[in-house]
Coordinates of N, CA and C in Angstrom, one line a residue:
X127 N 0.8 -1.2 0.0 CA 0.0 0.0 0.0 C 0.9 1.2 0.0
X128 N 0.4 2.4 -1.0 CA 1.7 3.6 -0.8 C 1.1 4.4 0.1
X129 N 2.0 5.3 0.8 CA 1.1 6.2 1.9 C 1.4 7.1 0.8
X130 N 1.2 7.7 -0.2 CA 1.1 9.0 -0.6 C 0.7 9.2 -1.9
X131 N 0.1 9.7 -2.1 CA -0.8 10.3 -3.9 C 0.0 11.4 -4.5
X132 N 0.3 11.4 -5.7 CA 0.3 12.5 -6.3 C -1.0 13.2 -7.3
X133 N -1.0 14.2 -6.2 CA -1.9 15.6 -6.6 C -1.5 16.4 -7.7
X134 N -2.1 16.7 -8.9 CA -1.8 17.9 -9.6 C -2.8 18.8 -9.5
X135 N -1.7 20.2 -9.7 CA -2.5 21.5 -9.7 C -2.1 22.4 -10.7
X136 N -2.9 23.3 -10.9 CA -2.7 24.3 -12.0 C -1.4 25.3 -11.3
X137 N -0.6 25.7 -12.1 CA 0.5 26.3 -12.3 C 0.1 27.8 -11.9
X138 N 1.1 28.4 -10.8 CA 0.6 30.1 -10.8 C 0.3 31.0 -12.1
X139 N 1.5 30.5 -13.4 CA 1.1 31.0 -14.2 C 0.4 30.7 -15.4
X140 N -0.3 29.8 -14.9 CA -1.7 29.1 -15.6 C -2.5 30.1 -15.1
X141 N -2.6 30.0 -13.9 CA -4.0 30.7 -13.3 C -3.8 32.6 -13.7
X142 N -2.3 32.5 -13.5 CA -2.4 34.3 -14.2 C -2.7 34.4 -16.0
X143 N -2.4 33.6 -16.2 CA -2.7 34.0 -18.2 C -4.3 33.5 -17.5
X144 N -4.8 32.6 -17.2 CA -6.1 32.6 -17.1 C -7.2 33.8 -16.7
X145 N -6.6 34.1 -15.7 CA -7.4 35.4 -15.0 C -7.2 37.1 -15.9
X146 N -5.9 36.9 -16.8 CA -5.8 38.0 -17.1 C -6.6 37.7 -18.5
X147 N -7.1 36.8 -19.1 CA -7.7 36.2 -20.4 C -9.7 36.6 -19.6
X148 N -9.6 36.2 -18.9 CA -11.2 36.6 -18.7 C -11.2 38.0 -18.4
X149 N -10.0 38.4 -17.8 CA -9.9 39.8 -17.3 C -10.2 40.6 -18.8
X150 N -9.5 40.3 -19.5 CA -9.4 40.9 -21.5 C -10.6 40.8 -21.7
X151 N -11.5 39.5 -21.7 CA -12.9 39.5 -22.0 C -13.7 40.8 -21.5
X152 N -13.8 40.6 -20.1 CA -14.6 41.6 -19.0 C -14.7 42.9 -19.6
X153 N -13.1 43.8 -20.0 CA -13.1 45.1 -20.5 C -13.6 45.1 -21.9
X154 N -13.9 43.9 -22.9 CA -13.9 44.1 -23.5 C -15.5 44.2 -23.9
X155 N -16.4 43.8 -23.0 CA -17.8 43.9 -23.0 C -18.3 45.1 -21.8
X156 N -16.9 45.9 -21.4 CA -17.1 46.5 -20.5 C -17.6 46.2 -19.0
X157 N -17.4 45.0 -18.6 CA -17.8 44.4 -17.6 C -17.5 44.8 -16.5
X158 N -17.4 45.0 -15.4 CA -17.1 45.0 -14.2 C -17.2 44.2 -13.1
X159 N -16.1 43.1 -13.2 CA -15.5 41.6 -12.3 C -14.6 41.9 -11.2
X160 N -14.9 40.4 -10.7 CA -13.9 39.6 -9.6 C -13.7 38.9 -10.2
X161 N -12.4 38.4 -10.4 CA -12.0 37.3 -10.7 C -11.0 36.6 -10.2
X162 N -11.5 35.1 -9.9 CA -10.3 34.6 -8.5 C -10.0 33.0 -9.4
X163 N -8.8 32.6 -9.5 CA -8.3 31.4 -9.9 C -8.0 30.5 -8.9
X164 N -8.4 29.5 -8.7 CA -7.7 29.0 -7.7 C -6.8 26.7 -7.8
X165 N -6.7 27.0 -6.8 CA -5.7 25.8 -6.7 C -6.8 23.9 -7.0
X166 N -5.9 23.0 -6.7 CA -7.2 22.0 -6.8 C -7.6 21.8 -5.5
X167 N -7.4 22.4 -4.4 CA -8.0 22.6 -2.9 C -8.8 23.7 -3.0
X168 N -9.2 24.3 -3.9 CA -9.7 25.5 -3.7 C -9.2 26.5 -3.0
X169 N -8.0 26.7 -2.9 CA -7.4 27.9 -2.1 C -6.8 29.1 -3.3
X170 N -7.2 30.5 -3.0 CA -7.1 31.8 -4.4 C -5.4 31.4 -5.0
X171 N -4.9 31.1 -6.0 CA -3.7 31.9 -6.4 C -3.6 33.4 -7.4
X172 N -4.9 33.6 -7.6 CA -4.8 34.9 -8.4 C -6.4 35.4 -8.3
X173 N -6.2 36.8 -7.6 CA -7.7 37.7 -7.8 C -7.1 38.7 -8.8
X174 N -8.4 39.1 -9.2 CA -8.4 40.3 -9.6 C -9.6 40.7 -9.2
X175 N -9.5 42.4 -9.5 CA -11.0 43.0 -9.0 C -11.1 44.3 -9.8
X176 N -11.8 44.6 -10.7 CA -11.8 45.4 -11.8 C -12.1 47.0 -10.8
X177 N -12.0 47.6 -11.1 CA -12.8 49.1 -10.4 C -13.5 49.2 -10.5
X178 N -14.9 49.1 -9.8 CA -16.1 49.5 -10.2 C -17.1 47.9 -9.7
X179 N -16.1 46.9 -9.8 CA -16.7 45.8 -9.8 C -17.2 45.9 -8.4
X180 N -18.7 45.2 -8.3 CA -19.2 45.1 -6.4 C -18.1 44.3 -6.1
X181 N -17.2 45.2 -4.6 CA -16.9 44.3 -3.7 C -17.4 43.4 -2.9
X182 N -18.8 42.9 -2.7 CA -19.3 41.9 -1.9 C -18.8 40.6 -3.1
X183 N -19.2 41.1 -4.3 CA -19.0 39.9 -5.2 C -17.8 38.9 -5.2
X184 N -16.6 39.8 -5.0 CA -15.5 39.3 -4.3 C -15.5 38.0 -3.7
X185 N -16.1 37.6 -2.7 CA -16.5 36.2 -1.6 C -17.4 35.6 -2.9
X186 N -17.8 36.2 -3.6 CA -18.9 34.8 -5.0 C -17.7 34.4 -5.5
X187 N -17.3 34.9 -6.0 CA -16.0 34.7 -7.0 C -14.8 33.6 -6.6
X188 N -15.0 33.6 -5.4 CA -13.6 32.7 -4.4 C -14.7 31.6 -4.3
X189 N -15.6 32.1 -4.0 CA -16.4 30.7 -3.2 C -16.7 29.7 -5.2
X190 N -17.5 30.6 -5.7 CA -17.4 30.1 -7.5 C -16.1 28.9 -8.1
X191 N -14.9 29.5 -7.8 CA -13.8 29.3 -7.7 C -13.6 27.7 -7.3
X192 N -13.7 28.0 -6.0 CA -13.6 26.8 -4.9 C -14.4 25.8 -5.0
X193 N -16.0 26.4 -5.1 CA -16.7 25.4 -5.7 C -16.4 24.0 -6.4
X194 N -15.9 25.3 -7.5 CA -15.6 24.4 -9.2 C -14.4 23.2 -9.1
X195 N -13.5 23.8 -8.1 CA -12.4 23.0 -7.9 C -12.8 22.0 -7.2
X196 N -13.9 22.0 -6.1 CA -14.2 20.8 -5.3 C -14.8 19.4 -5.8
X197 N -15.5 20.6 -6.3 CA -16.4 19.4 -7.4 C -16.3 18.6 -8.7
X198 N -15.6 19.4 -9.3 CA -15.3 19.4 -10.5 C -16.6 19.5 -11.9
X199 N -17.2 20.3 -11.5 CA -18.2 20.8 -12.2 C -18.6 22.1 -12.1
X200 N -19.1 22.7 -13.5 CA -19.2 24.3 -13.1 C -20.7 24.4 -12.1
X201 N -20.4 25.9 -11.5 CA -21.7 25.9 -10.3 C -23.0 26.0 -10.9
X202 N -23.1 26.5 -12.7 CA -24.7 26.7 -13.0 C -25.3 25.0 -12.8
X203 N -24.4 23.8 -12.7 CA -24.7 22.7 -12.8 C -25.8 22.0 -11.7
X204 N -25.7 23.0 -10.7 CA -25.8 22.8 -9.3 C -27.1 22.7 -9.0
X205 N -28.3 23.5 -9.7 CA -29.5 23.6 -9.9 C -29.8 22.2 -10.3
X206 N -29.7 22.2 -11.1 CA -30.5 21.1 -11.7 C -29.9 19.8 -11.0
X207 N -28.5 19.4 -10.2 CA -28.5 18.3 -9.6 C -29.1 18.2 -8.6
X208 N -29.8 19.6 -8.1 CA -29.8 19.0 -6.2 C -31.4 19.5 -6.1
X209 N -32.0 19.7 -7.6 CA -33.4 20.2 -7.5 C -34.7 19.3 -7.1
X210 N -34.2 17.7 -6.9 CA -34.6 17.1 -6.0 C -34.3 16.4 -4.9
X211 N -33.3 17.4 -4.1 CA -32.8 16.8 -3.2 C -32.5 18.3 -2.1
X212 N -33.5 18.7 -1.8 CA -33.6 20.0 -1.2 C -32.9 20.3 0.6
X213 N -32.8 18.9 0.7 CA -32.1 19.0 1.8 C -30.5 19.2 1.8
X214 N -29.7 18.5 0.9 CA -28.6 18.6 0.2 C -28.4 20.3 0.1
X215 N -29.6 20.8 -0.7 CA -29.0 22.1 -1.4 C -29.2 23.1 -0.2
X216 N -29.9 22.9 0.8 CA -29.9 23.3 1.6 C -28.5 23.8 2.6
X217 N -28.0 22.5 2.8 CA -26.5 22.3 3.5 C -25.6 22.7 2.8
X218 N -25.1 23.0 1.2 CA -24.7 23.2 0.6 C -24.4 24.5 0.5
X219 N -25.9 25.0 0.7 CA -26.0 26.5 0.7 C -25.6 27.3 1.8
X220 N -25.2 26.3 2.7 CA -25.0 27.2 4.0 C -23.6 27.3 4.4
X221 N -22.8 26.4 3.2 CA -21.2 26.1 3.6 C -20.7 27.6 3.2
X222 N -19.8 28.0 4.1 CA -19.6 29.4 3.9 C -18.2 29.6 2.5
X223 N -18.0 28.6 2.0 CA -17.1 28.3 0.9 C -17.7 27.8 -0.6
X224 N -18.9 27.2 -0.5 CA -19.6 26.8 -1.2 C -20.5 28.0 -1.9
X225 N -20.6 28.0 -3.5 CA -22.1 28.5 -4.2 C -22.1 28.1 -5.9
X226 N -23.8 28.2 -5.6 CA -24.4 26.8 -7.0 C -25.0 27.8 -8.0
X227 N -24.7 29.0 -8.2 CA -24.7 29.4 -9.3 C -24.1 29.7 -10.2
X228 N -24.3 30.0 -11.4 CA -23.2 30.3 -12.5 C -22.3 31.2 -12.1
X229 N -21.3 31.4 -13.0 CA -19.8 31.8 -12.8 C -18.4 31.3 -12.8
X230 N -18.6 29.7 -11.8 CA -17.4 28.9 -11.5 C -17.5 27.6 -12.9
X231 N -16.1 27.4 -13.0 CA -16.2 26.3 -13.6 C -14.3 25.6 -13.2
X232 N -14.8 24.3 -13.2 CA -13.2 23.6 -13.1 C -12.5 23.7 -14.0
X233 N -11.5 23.7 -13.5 CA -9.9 24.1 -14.7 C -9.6 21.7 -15.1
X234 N -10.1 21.1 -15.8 CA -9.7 19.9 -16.0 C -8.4 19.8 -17.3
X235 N -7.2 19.3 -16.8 CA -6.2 19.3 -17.8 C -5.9 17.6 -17.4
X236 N -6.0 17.1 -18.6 CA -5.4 15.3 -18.8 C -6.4 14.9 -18.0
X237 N -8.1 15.3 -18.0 CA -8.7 14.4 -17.1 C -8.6 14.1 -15.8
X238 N -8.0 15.4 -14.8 CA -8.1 15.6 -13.5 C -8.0 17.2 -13.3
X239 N -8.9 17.2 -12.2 CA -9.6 18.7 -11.7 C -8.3 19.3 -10.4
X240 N -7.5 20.3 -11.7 CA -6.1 21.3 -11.3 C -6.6 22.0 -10.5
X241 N -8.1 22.4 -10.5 CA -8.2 24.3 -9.9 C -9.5 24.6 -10.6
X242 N -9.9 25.8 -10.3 CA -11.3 26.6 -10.9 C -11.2 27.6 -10.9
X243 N -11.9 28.4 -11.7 CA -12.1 29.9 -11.9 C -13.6 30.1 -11.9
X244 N -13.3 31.6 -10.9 CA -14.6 32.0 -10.1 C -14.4 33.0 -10.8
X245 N -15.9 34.1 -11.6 CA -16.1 35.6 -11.6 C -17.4 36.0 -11.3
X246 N -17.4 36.8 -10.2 CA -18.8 37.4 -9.5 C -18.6 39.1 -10.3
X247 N -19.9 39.4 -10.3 CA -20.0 41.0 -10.7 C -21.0 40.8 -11.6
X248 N -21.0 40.5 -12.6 CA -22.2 40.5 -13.6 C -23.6 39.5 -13.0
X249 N -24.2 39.2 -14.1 CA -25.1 38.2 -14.1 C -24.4 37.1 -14.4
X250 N -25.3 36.0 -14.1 CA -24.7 34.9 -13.9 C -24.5 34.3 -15.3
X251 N -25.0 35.0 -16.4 CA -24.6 34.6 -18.0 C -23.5 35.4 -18.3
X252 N -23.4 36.3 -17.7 CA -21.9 37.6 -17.8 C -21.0 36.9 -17.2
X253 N -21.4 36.3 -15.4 CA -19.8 35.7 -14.9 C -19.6 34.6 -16.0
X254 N -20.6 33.4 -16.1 CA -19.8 32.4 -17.1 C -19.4 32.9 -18.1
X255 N -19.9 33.7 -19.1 CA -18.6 34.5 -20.2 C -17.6 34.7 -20.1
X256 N -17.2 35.1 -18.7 CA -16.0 35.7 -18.4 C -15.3 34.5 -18.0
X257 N -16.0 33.3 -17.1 CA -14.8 32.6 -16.5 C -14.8 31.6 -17.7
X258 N -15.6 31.7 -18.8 CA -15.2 30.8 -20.0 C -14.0 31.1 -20.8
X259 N -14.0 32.6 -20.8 CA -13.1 33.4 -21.8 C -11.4 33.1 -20.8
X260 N -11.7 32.4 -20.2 CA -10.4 32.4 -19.2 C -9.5 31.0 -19.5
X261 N -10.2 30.3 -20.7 CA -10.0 28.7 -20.7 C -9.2 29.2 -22.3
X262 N -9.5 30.4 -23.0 CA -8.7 30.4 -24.4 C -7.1 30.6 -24.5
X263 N -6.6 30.4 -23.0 CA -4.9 30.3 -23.1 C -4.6 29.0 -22.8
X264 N -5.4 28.0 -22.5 CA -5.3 26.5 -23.0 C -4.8 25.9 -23.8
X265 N -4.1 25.3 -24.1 CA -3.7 24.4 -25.3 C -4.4 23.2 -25.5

């Protein structure tokens, strides 16, 4: 039996070409974001926060983020899995790291979940725009 796994995670500067790629998007629809990259633990390696963007959205954006990384699914997904299972979405909704709406999606490279990118500030069709536009420095 081995006592130890190897973990992969997305690269700091994965998560910066990524954040600054949605960041390009944002200005370019004029948007006003948070945008938080984070690790496959869900912990931030790169925010940004545009001027103008709501600071409360900030905490969507990390939690979006973290989400995505936990699960390995983006958060619009979240609806429709737990929409009969109300007790679930309940508990889910009360994890102060957790949220099930659009914006977050997992970073998957070679078929394992590196990290996720979170963007709060717009609507929830605006943040996934943005944390889509963040996947085109991908190879």
């Amino acid at each position: 039996m081995s006592e130890t796994i190897q973990i992969s995670s997305i690269s700091l500067e994965t998560a910066q070409k990524m954040a600054n790629a949605a960041l390009a998007f944002a200005n370019s629809k004029n948007f006003k974001m948070n945008i938080v990259v984070c690790d496959h633990a869900g912990h931030p390696l790169v925010t940004l926060r545009m001027p103008g963007a709501p600071l409360p959205a900030y905490d969507f954006a990390q939690r979006k983020a973290a989400t995505a990384a936990y699960y390995g699914i983006p958060t619009a997904d979240w609806k429709d899995k737990l929409e009969s299972r109300p007790i679930v979405m309940t508990g889910l909704a009360n994890h102060d790291n957790v949220a099930m709406f659009g914006g977050g999606q997992p970073i998957i490279l070679n078929g394992q979940v590196v990290g996720g990118i979170g963007v709060a500030g717009g609507n929830v069709v605006q943040d996934d725009e943005c944390a889509l536009a963040g996947f085109s420095v991908l190879s």
